[in-house]
GROMACS .gro file of C-alpha atoms in nm:
model
  490
    1UNK     CA    1   7.314   9.209   8.325
    2UNK     CA    2   7.021   9.358   8.138
    3UNK     CA    3   6.787   9.143   8.348
    4UNK     CA    4   6.912   9.263   8.687
    5UNK     CA    5   6.939   9.621   8.561
    6UNK     CA    6   6.569   9.609   8.471
    7UNK     CA    7   6.445   9.401   8.765
    8UNK     CA    8   6.710   9.443   9.041
    9UNK     CA    9   6.495   9.375   9.346
   10UNK     CA   10   6.312   9.082   9.187
   11UNK     CA   11   6.647   8.925   9.088
   12UNK     CA   12   6.774   8.965   9.443
   13UNK     CA   13   6.464   8.810   9.605
   14UNK     CA   14   6.467   8.519   9.362
   15UNK     CA   15   6.836   8.467   9.439
   16UNK     CA   16   6.764   8.462   9.813
   17UNK     CA   17   6.495   8.199   9.759
   18UNK     CA   18   6.740   7.988   9.556
   19UNK     CA   19   7.009   8.010   9.824
   20UNK     CA   20   6.766   7.912  10.100
   21UNK     CA   21   6.625   7.624   9.896
   22UNK     CA   22   6.972   7.498   9.808
   23UNK     CA   23   7.091   7.496  10.171
   24UNK     CA   24   6.774   7.377  10.347
   25UNK     CA   25   6.921   7.033  10.427
   26UNK     CA   26   7.250   7.168  10.564
   27UNK     CA   27   7.315   7.190  10.936
   28UNK     CA   28   7.250   7.564  10.937
   29UNK     CA   29   6.946   7.520  10.711
   30UNK     CA   30   6.789   7.274  10.951
   31UNK     CA   31   6.868   7.481  11.259
   32UNK     CA   32   6.675   7.780  11.117
   33UNK     CA   33   6.419   7.567  10.933
   34UNK     CA   34   6.498   7.705  10.588
   35UNK     CA   35   6.230   7.474  10.446
   36UNK     CA   36   5.957   7.700  10.589
   37UNK     CA   37   6.113   8.037  10.498
   38UNK     CA   38   5.920   8.180  10.206
   39UNK     CA   39   6.001   8.553  10.217
   40UNK     CA   40   6.267   8.805  10.316
   41UNK     CA   41   6.094   8.916  10.637
   42UNK     CA   42   6.093   8.562  10.778
   43UNK     CA   43   6.455   8.515  10.674
   44UNK     CA   44   6.549   8.841  10.846
   45UNK     CA   45   6.365   8.751  11.167
   46UNK     CA   46   6.494   8.396  11.189
   47UNK     CA   47   6.858   8.412  11.079
   48UNK     CA   48   7.094   8.626  11.293
   49UNK     CA   49   7.359   8.859  11.153
   50UNK     CA   50   7.706   8.716  11.204
   51UNK     CA   51   8.068   8.829  11.214
   52UNK     CA   52   8.366   8.609  11.133
   53UNK     CA   53   8.411   8.528  11.501
   54UNK     CA   54   8.056   8.388  11.509
   55UNK     CA   55   8.131   8.172  11.206
   56UNK     CA   56   8.476   8.053  11.306
   57UNK     CA   57   8.379   7.726  11.483
   58UNK     CA   58   8.178   7.610  11.180
   59UNK     CA   59   8.454   7.716  10.941
   60UNK     CA   60   8.714   7.525  11.141
   61UNK     CA   61   8.503   7.209  11.121
   62UNK     CA   62   8.470   7.260  10.746
   63UNK     CA   63   8.847   7.308  10.708
   64UNK     CA   64   8.895   6.973  10.881
   65UNK     CA   65   8.692   6.812  10.602
   66UNK     CA   66   8.339   6.805  10.746
   67UNK     CA   67   8.070   6.875  10.484
   68UNK     CA   68   7.713   7.006  10.468
   69UNK     CA   69   7.752   7.247  10.760
   70UNK     CA   70   7.661   7.581  10.597
   71UNK     CA   71   7.662   7.484  10.227
   72UNK     CA   72   7.561   7.151  10.065
   73UNK     CA   73   7.850   7.105   9.822
   74UNK     CA   74   8.197   7.031   9.966
   75UNK     CA   75   8.407   7.337  10.048
   76UNK     CA   76   8.753   7.259   9.918
   77UNK     CA   77   8.912   7.606   9.931
   78UNK     CA   78   8.946   7.874  10.198
   79UNK     CA   79   9.069   8.223  10.117
   80UNK     CA   80   9.315   8.325  10.388
   81UNK     CA   81   9.281   8.686  10.486
   82UNK     CA   82   9.444   8.857  10.781
   83UNK     CA   83   9.250   9.178  10.719
   84UNK     CA   84   9.384   9.497  10.874
   85UNK     CA   85   9.205   9.494  11.208
   86UNK     CA   86   9.349   9.176  11.354
   87UNK     CA   87   9.667   8.973  11.335
   88UNK     CA   88   9.454   8.662  11.343
   89UNK     CA   89   9.397   8.495  11.007
   90UNK     CA   90   9.050   8.452  10.864
   91UNK     CA   91   8.963   8.157  10.642
   92UNK     CA   92   8.675   8.252  10.413
   93UNK     CA   93   8.498   7.955  10.248
   94UNK     CA   94   8.513   7.942   9.867
   95UNK     CA   95   8.273   7.695   9.707
   96UNK     CA   96   8.274   7.564   9.351
   97UNK     CA   97   7.965   7.779   9.291
   98UNK     CA   98   8.121   8.100   9.423
   99UNK     CA   99   8.439   8.041   9.224
  100UNK     CA  100   8.253   7.982   8.896
  101UNK     CA  101   7.937   8.195   8.934
  102UNK     CA  102   8.094   8.486   9.120
  103UNK     CA  103   8.470   8.532   9.081
  104UNK     CA  104   8.515   8.386   8.731
  105UNK     CA  105   8.185   8.534   8.609
  106UNK     CA  106   8.295   8.877   8.732
  107UNK     CA  107   8.622   8.853   8.542
  108UNK     CA  108   8.430   8.783   8.222
  109UNK     CA  109   8.179   9.062   8.289
  110UNK     CA  110   8.458   9.310   8.360
  111UNK     CA  111   8.618   9.237   8.024
  112UNK     CA  112   8.281   9.248   7.847
  113UNK     CA  113   8.196   9.590   7.991
  114UNK     CA  114   8.538   9.728   7.907
  115UNK     CA  115   8.520   9.600   7.548
  116UNK     CA  116   8.162   9.723   7.512
  117UNK     CA  117   8.280  10.073   7.608
  118UNK     CA  118   8.598  10.056   7.398
  119UNK     CA  119   8.517   9.882   7.071
  120UNK     CA  120   8.863   9.950   6.927
  121UNK     CA  121   9.041   9.792   7.223
  122UNK     CA  122   9.325   9.552   7.146
  123UNK     CA  123   9.330   9.388   7.486
  124UNK     CA  124   9.367   9.035   7.353
  125UNK     CA  125   9.656   9.111   7.120
  126UNK     CA  126   9.880   9.093   7.428
  127UNK     CA  127   9.880   8.980   7.791
  128UNK     CA  128   9.744   9.101   8.123
  129UNK     CA  129  10.003   9.165   8.393
  130UNK     CA  130   9.836   9.028   8.706
  131UNK     CA  131   9.971   9.101   9.052
  132UNK     CA  132   9.815   8.864   9.301
  133UNK     CA  133   9.885   8.750   9.652
  134UNK     CA  134  10.216   8.594   9.745
  135UNK     CA  135  10.108   8.290   9.945
  136UNK     CA  136  10.116   7.939   9.806
  137UNK     CA  137   9.822   7.708   9.852
  138UNK     CA  138   9.862   7.485  10.154
  139UNK     CA  139   9.688   7.148  10.156
  140UNK     CA  140   9.530   7.060  10.486
  141UNK     CA  141   9.295   6.772  10.562
  142UNK     CA  142   9.185   6.750  10.200
  143UNK     CA  143   9.110   7.125  10.184
  144UNK     CA  144   9.330   7.409  10.058
  145UNK     CA  145   9.387   7.760  10.183
  146UNK     CA  146   9.579   8.059  10.051
  147UNK     CA  147   9.524   8.407   9.911
  148UNK     CA  148   9.208   8.430   9.701
  149UNK     CA  149   9.419   8.527   9.399
  150UNK     CA  150   9.624   8.209   9.447
  151UNK     CA  151   9.305   8.000   9.457
  152UNK     CA  152   9.177   8.167   9.140
  153UNK     CA  153   9.508   8.127   8.954
  154UNK     CA  154   9.538   7.765   9.070
  155UNK     CA  155   9.190   7.684   8.932
  156UNK     CA  156   9.209   7.871   8.602
  157UNK     CA  157   9.204   7.662   8.284
  158UNK     CA  158   9.549   7.598   8.134
  159UNK     CA  159   9.482   7.829   7.840
  160UNK     CA  160   9.435   8.129   8.074
  161UNK     CA  161   9.815   8.135   8.116
  162UNK     CA  162   9.843   8.222   7.747
  163UNK     CA  163   9.677   8.560   7.804
  164UNK     CA  164   9.836   8.640   8.143
  165UNK     CA  165  10.179   8.723   8.277
  166UNK     CA  166  10.370   8.633   8.487
  167UNK     CA  167  10.333   8.256   8.465
  168UNK     CA  168  10.144   8.071   8.738
  169UNK     CA  169  10.476   7.946   8.873
  170UNK     CA  170  10.598   8.301   8.937
  171UNK     CA  171  10.255   8.432   9.041
  172UNK     CA  172  10.234   8.177   9.321
  173UNK     CA  173  10.583   8.239   9.464
  174UNK     CA  174  10.570   8.279   9.842
  175UNK     CA  175  10.873   8.509   9.890
  176UNK     CA  176  10.725   8.847   9.804
  177UNK     CA  177  11.051   9.038   9.764
  178UNK     CA  178  11.211   8.772   9.540
  179UNK     CA  179  10.884   8.739   9.351
  180UNK     CA  180  10.869   9.111   9.261
  181UNK     CA  181  11.199   9.100   9.071
  182UNK     CA  182  11.101   8.767   8.913
  183UNK     CA  183  10.781   8.933   8.783
  184UNK     CA  184  10.983   9.224   8.644
  185UNK     CA  185  11.229   8.993   8.467
  186UNK     CA  186  10.951   8.790   8.309
  187UNK     CA  187  10.705   9.063   8.213
  188UNK     CA  188  10.941   9.313   8.050
  189UNK     CA  189  10.984   9.059   7.770
  190UNK     CA  190  10.607   9.038   7.708
  191UNK     CA  191  10.356   9.246   7.510
  192UNK     CA  192  10.154   9.368   7.810
  193UNK     CA  193   9.824   9.534   7.718
  194UNK     CA  194   9.659   9.554   8.063
  195UNK     CA  195   9.744   9.566   8.433
  196UNK     CA  196   9.548   9.416   8.724
  197UNK     CA  197   9.618   9.451   9.096
  198UNK     CA  198   9.605   9.662   9.414
  199UNK     CA  199   9.725  10.023   9.342
  200UNK     CA  200   9.981  10.047   9.624
  201UNK     CA  201  10.158   9.718   9.543
  202UNK     CA  202  10.124   9.760   9.166
  203UNK     CA  203  10.298  10.098   9.195
  204UNK     CA  204  10.591   9.933   9.376
  205UNK     CA  205  10.616   9.677   9.095
  206UNK     CA  206  10.588   9.930   8.813
  207UNK     CA  207  10.855  10.155   8.968
  208UNK     CA  208  11.079   9.848   8.990
  209UNK     CA  209  11.009   9.783   8.619
  210UNK     CA  210  11.119  10.138   8.534
  211UNK     CA  211  11.427  10.113   8.758
  212UNK     CA  212  11.531   9.781   8.601
  213UNK     CA  213  11.485   9.903   8.243
  214UNK     CA  214  11.607  10.260   8.294
  215UNK     CA  215  11.292  10.395   8.126
  216UNK     CA  216  11.077  10.688   8.241
  217UNK     CA  217  10.745  10.578   8.095
  218UNK     CA  218  10.582  10.235   8.090
  219UNK     CA  219  10.481  10.295   7.729
  220UNK     CA  220  10.851  10.276   7.639
  221UNK     CA  221  10.841   9.914   7.758
  222UNK     CA  222  10.484   9.815   7.667
  223UNK     CA  223  10.368  10.041   7.386
  224UNK     CA  224  10.029   9.864   7.358
  225UNK     CA  225   9.936   9.912   7.724
  226UNK     CA  226   9.579  10.046   7.739
  227UNK     CA  227   9.402   9.980   8.073
  228UNK     CA  228   9.461   9.922   8.445
  229UNK     CA  229   9.198   9.722   8.641
  230UNK     CA  230   9.242   9.815   9.006
  231UNK     CA  231   9.078   9.759   9.344
  232UNK     CA  232   9.149   9.684   9.709
  233UNK     CA  233   9.240  10.035   9.824
  234UNK     CA  234   9.142  10.384   9.718
  235UNK     CA  235   9.310  10.492   9.396
  236UNK     CA  236   9.298  10.866   9.473
  237UNK     CA  237   9.628  10.903   9.666
  238UNK     CA  238   9.816  10.726   9.386
  239UNK     CA  239   9.645  10.872   9.079
  240UNK     CA  240   9.901  11.144   9.003
  241UNK     CA  241  10.191  10.900   9.036
  242UNK     CA  242  10.026  10.666   8.785
  243UNK     CA  243   9.969  10.955   8.545
  244UNK     CA  244  10.342  11.030   8.557
  245UNK     CA  245  10.452  10.681   8.457
  246UNK     CA  246  10.156  10.637   8.219
  247UNK     CA  247  10.155  10.975   8.041
  248UNK     CA  248   9.878  10.914   7.791
  249UNK     CA  249   9.531  11.069   7.825
  250UNK     CA  250   9.372  10.779   7.636
  251UNK     CA  251   9.493  10.522   7.894
  252UNK     CA  252   9.196  10.380   8.087
  253UNK     CA  253   9.147  10.304   8.455
  254UNK     CA  254   8.875  10.060   8.563
  255UNK     CA  255   8.792  10.005   8.929
  256UNK     CA  256   8.658   9.682   9.076
  257UNK     CA  257   8.527   9.595   9.423
  258UNK     CA  258   8.605   9.242   9.526
  259UNK     CA  259   8.712   9.060   9.841
  260UNK     CA  260   8.771   8.709   9.971
  261UNK     CA  261   8.396   8.687  10.040
  262UNK     CA  262   8.289   8.771   9.686
  263UNK     CA  263   8.304   8.999   9.383
  264UNK     CA  264   8.059   9.283   9.441
  265UNK     CA  265   8.080   9.570   9.193
  266UNK     CA  266   8.245   9.683   8.870
  267UNK     CA  267   8.300  10.019   8.703
  268UNK     CA  268   8.082   9.996   8.393
  269UNK     CA  269   8.171  10.321   8.214
  270UNK     CA  270   8.493  10.490   8.106
  271UNK     CA  271   8.619  10.766   8.336
  272UNK     CA  272   8.361  10.690   8.605
  273UNK     CA  273   8.404  10.690   8.982
  274UNK     CA  274   8.092  10.480   9.040
  275UNK     CA  275   8.066  10.102   9.054
  276UNK     CA  276   7.772   9.899   8.930
  277UNK     CA  277   7.651   9.658   9.201
  278UNK     CA  278   7.642   9.312   9.045
  279UNK     CA  279   7.324   9.138   9.156
  280UNK     CA  280   7.341   8.792   8.998
  281UNK     CA  281   7.665   8.644   9.132
  282UNK     CA  282   7.501   8.435   9.404
  283UNK     CA  283   7.523   8.715   9.663
  284UNK     CA  284   7.215   8.853   9.840
  285UNK     CA  285   7.273   9.200   9.984
  286UNK     CA  286   7.146   9.371  10.298
  287UNK     CA  287   7.257   9.700  10.446
  288UNK     CA  288   7.287   9.855  10.793
  289UNK     CA  289   7.256  10.237  10.798
  290UNK     CA  290   7.575  10.358  10.966
  291UNK     CA  291   7.382  10.601  11.189
  292UNK     CA  292   7.237  10.291  11.359
  293UNK     CA  293   7.539  10.060  11.331
  294UNK     CA  294   7.648   9.911  11.663
  295UNK     CA  295   7.366  10.077  11.857
  296UNK     CA  296   7.059   9.928  12.021
  297UNK     CA  297   6.859  10.080  11.736
  298UNK     CA  298   7.059   9.901  11.462
  299UNK     CA  299   6.841   9.803  11.166
  300UNK     CA  300   6.901   9.602  10.850
  301UNK     CA  301   6.733   9.681  10.519
  302UNK     CA  302   6.722   9.511  10.176
  303UNK     CA  303   6.852   9.668   9.856
  304UNK     CA  304   6.505   9.803   9.770
  305UNK     CA  305   6.513  10.041  10.071
  306UNK     CA  306   6.854  10.205  10.035
  307UNK     CA  307   6.884  10.579   9.971
  308UNK     CA  308   7.131  10.780   9.767
  309UNK     CA  309   7.404  10.955   9.965
  310UNK     CA  310   7.379  10.751  10.285
  311UNK     CA  311   7.654  10.531  10.428
  312UNK     CA  312   7.574  10.164  10.488
  313UNK     CA  313   7.757   9.864  10.632
  314UNK     CA  314   7.734   9.571  10.392
  315UNK     CA  315   7.579   9.237  10.495
  316UNK     CA  316   7.592   8.943  10.253
  317UNK     CA  317   7.444   8.596  10.209
  318UNK     CA  318   7.640   8.391   9.956
  319UNK     CA  319   7.664   8.074   9.750
  320UNK     CA  320   7.962   7.972   9.964
  321UNK     CA  321   7.750   7.945  10.279
  322UNK     CA  322   7.797   8.284  10.444
  323UNK     CA  323   7.456   8.372  10.592
  324UNK     CA  324   7.389   8.736  10.683
  325UNK     CA  325   7.761   8.797  10.719
  326UNK     CA  326   7.910   9.140  10.798
  327UNK     CA  327   8.205   9.191  10.564
  328UNK     CA  328   8.325   9.504  10.745
  329UNK     CA  329   8.298   9.743  10.448
  330UNK     CA  330   8.084  10.054  10.415
  331UNK     CA  331   7.939  10.184  10.087
  332UNK     CA  332   7.752  10.491   9.974
  333UNK     CA  333   7.493  10.469   9.696
  334UNK     CA  334   7.536  10.721   9.416
  335UNK     CA  335   7.238  10.592   9.219
  336UNK     CA  336   6.947  10.351   9.269
  337UNK     CA  337   6.848  10.318   8.902
  338UNK     CA  338   7.067  10.130   8.843
  339UNK     CA  339   7.227  10.057   9.180
  340UNK     CA  340   7.571  10.216   9.177
  341UNK     CA  341   7.800  10.261   9.475
  342UNK     CA  342   8.127  10.401   9.604
  343UNK     CA  343   8.323  10.220   9.872
  344UNK     CA  344   8.337  10.467  10.161
  345UNK     CA  345   8.542  10.278  10.421
  346UNK     CA  346   8.550  10.006  10.682
  347UNK     CA  347   8.319   9.968  10.981
  348UNK     CA  348   8.622   9.935  11.210
  349UNK     CA  349   8.834  10.191  11.026
  350UNK     CA  350   8.712  10.530  11.133
  351UNK     CA  351   8.790  10.779  11.407
  352UNK     CA  352   8.511  10.882  11.638
  353UNK     CA  353   8.691  10.941  11.968
  354UNK     CA  354   8.568  11.300  11.987
  355UNK     CA  355   8.239  11.269  11.796
  356UNK     CA  356   8.402  11.370  11.466
  357UNK     CA  357   8.290  11.058  11.270
  358UNK     CA  358   8.587  11.070  11.032
  359UNK     CA  359   8.564  10.794  10.769
  360UNK     CA  360   8.817  10.684  10.509
  361UNK     CA  361   8.627  10.856  10.229
  362UNK     CA  362   8.668  11.191  10.410
  363UNK     CA  363   9.038  11.135  10.471
  364UNK     CA  364   9.105  11.031  10.110
  365UNK     CA  365   8.919  11.329   9.965
  366UNK     CA  366   9.091  11.582  10.191
  367UNK     CA  367   9.432  11.427  10.130
  368UNK     CA  368   9.379  11.426   9.752
  369UNK     CA  369   9.299  11.799   9.754
  370UNK     CA  370   9.596  11.875   9.977
  371UNK     CA  371   9.841  11.678   9.764
  372UNK     CA  372   9.723  11.866   9.457
  373UNK     CA  373   9.743  12.207   9.628
  374UNK     CA  374  10.097  12.145   9.758
  375UNK     CA  375  10.230  11.955   9.455
  376UNK     CA  376  10.341  11.669   9.677
  377UNK     CA  377  10.315  11.290   9.645
  378UNK     CA  378  10.266  11.022   9.910
  379UNK     CA  379  10.352  10.654   9.942
  380UNK     CA  380  10.126  10.564  10.235
  381UNK     CA  381   9.965  10.701  10.549
  382UNK     CA  382   9.774  10.612  10.864
  383UNK     CA  383   9.584  10.820  11.120
  384UNK     CA  384   9.502  10.778  11.490
  385UNK     CA  385   9.376  11.000  11.772
  386UNK     CA  386   9.591  11.188  12.019
  387UNK     CA  387   9.386  11.141  12.334
  388UNK     CA  388   9.302  11.425  12.570
  389UNK     CA  389   9.546  11.455  12.859
  390UNK     CA  390   9.435  11.659  13.159
  391UNK     CA  391   9.393  12.010  13.014
  392UNK     CA  392   9.542  11.919  12.676
  393UNK     CA  393   9.284  11.885  12.401
  394UNK     CA  394   9.275  11.596  12.158
  395UNK     CA  395   9.389  11.589  11.795
  396UNK     CA  396   9.453  11.355  11.505
  397UNK     CA  397   9.803  11.229  11.434
  398UNK     CA  398   9.892  11.146  11.075
  399UNK     CA  399  10.198  10.943  10.980
  400UNK     CA  400  10.270  11.011  10.613
  401UNK     CA  401  10.547  10.870  10.397
  402UNK     CA  402  10.608  11.117  10.117
  403UNK     CA  403  10.746  11.031   9.777
  404UNK     CA  404  10.770  11.402   9.699
  405UNK     CA  405  10.780  11.617  10.012
  406UNK     CA  406  10.578  11.940  10.031
  407UNK     CA  407  10.789  12.255  10.024
  408UNK     CA  408  10.632  12.367  10.352
  409UNK     CA  409  10.511  12.097  10.594
  410UNK     CA  410  10.335  12.348  10.816
  411UNK     CA  411  10.137  12.479  10.520
  412UNK     CA  412  10.056  12.121  10.415
  413UNK     CA  413   9.925  12.056  10.767
  414UNK     CA  414   9.705  12.367  10.766
  415UNK     CA  415   9.561  12.291  10.421
  416UNK     CA  416   9.489  11.927  10.512
  417UNK     CA  417   9.313  12.037  10.833
  418UNK     CA  418   9.098  12.288  10.645
  419UNK     CA  419   9.013  12.032  10.375
  420UNK     CA  420   8.903  11.785  10.643
  421UNK     CA  421   8.673  12.052  10.785
  422UNK     CA  422   8.526  12.111  10.440
  423UNK     CA  423   8.442  11.745  10.380
  424UNK     CA  424   8.329  11.661  10.736
  425UNK     CA  425   8.102  11.899  10.928
  426UNK     CA  426   8.145  11.701  11.252
  427UNK     CA  427   8.522  11.745  11.235
  428UNK     CA  428   8.468  12.112  11.156
  429UNK     CA  429   8.247  12.154  11.463
  430UNK     CA  430   8.505  11.992  11.691
  431UNK     CA  431   8.780  12.209  11.540
  432UNK     CA  432   8.583  12.534  11.573
  433UNK     CA  433   8.798  12.765  11.787
  434UNK     CA  434   8.988  12.452  11.895
  435UNK     CA  435   8.683  12.365  12.107
  436UNK     CA  436   8.754  11.993  12.129
  437UNK     CA  437   9.028  11.923  11.878
  438UNK     CA  438   9.357  12.099  11.815
  439UNK     CA  439   9.493  12.117  11.462
  440UNK     CA  440   9.612  11.780  11.335
  441UNK     CA  441   9.974  11.673  11.375
  442UNK     CA  442  10.181  11.525  11.092
  443UNK     CA  443  10.473  11.294  11.158
  444UNK     CA  444  10.688  11.237  10.850
  445UNK     CA  445  10.774  10.871  10.798
  446UNK     CA  446  11.117  10.767  10.681
  447UNK     CA  447  11.160  10.592  10.346
  448UNK     CA  448  11.003  10.243  10.341
  449UNK     CA  449  10.859  10.269  10.693
  450UNK     CA  450  10.524  10.119  10.596
  451UNK     CA  451  10.689   9.852  10.382
  452UNK     CA  452  10.912   9.755  10.675
  453UNK     CA  453  10.612   9.748  10.911
  454UNK     CA  454  10.427   9.512  10.676
  455UNK     CA  455  10.738   9.295  10.644
  456UNK     CA  456  10.788   9.286  11.022
  457UNK     CA  457  10.428   9.173  11.065
  458UNK     CA  458  10.451   8.917  10.782
  459UNK     CA  459  10.201   9.111  10.571
  460UNK     CA  460  10.395   9.171  10.251
  461UNK     CA  461  10.184   9.105   9.942
  462UNK     CA  462   9.901   9.227   9.726
  463UNK     CA  463   9.619   9.135   9.967
  464UNK     CA  464   9.757   9.326  10.266
  465UNK     CA  465   9.684   9.694  10.319
  466UNK     CA  466   9.794   9.966  10.557
  467UNK     CA  467   9.517  10.044  10.810
  468UNK     CA  468   9.414  10.399  10.729
  469UNK     CA  469   9.211  10.510  11.032
  470UNK     CA  470   9.188  10.368  11.381
  471UNK     CA  471   9.021  10.467  11.707
  472UNK     CA  472   9.326  10.324  11.887
  473UNK     CA  473   9.695  10.408  11.870
  474UNK     CA  474   9.819  10.050  11.826
  475UNK     CA  475   9.935  10.087  11.464
  476UNK     CA  476  10.062  10.442  11.503
  477UNK     CA  477  10.269  10.363  11.811
  478UNK     CA  478  10.422  10.058  11.640
  479UNK     CA  479  10.513  10.271  11.338
  480UNK     CA  480  10.657  10.551  11.552
  481UNK     CA  481  10.871  10.299  11.739
  482UNK     CA  482  10.993  10.144  11.412
  483UNK     CA  483  11.059  10.492  11.272
  484UNK     CA  484  11.278  10.578  11.572
  485UNK     CA  485  11.467  10.247  11.572
  486UNK     CA  486  11.571  10.278  11.209
  487UNK     CA  487  11.644  10.649  11.237
  488UNK     CA  488  11.883  10.574  11.524
  489UNK     CA  489  12.047  10.279  11.344
  490UNK     CA  490  12.097  10.481  11.028
   0.00000   0.00000   0.00000
């Protein structure tokens, strides 16, 4: 870590050279003549940027057992990910190198950084409660596919089970609802010192733990609990609920940024909201400034050219054979010495129907302020546009499932609208005197609406997330319909 902190751009360029050299005899290496690429500029000119759809034919061949297509060593695992923008499954290649040098290395680094910052930690006196995906690994043509967490658990050394709970057998259960209670039954007997998982699903599990035991605080069950390692979705909407069930100011929260495609960044200080970009995991980074994304003027820049405060779409080249691959996430740099980031959203998850350029980071920040001001709590939410209709102006429609309802929904709506204007000047301009946009509309979701929607779409489990923002009304209309059906039946 000290090496890439001191020489970040040199480490990245050397890594790119290693990746190109390693893959020069693959099918993709020959087609772009990797053997004659000696610098980043040539690599950038010669190799096109790809999406999953561009990669899919090659990935399908690899899943059928064909080797040396985009990476020289055999690809035996594929991380299945449905994402939130398509019902179609994605199968992300996971090589031996990416498993060892990226995902496993990141787990070790995360623990090292936490222990370095907390020298009196007693993490290893107990077990880590891990909440992974719910799919089993399915063997197919000599290759395996499943949730990334299932692949990682399946490949961990046998002794890793001694420091984790639940057991691999329970962790890999496919029935999510049955699995949740099985996890509760097994873990309440253990000395749990840390938690690891996606905030929304972990909260469901922890509330089930409290309900089963009749306790109000998790410390009454696990008195040595000291840290929660979280990632996958923004923690902000859930922070207050965690503080209620973990009422101890010394309890630590550590954020990570990982995905099926790789492990990218880790919080490296206590009580920080910034993530250190990890530069030596076999991933070469490029970035597309979001003000050019999807336009004829789109440009791609290396790490050495990024600027603090700007939003970028992330492009990666990896030791699993993804070459200049758009992962669909956007980040904002908070520092360039060292390179630290915040995840700001998804390239496909924003609303820009009226020129308001609302991104997830804006929505999360405004919602966090509103929840605090109204002393309310939420379970989940999603937002979509209300399109202009003849003389009727547009607006944003929010579906929010509350855990603790605001005393005055109209006041909540007004505060949220004002907070959005404060964090997004484009939204403010469109809202000025109701020029383009009317005040947002809030539709209150019934209990478990989002859970039922995920279940209906076969998306229960730690790797699936509610789509936050969309330029279309597909998700919102499905949820409204489901809300009405159950309201009528009840």
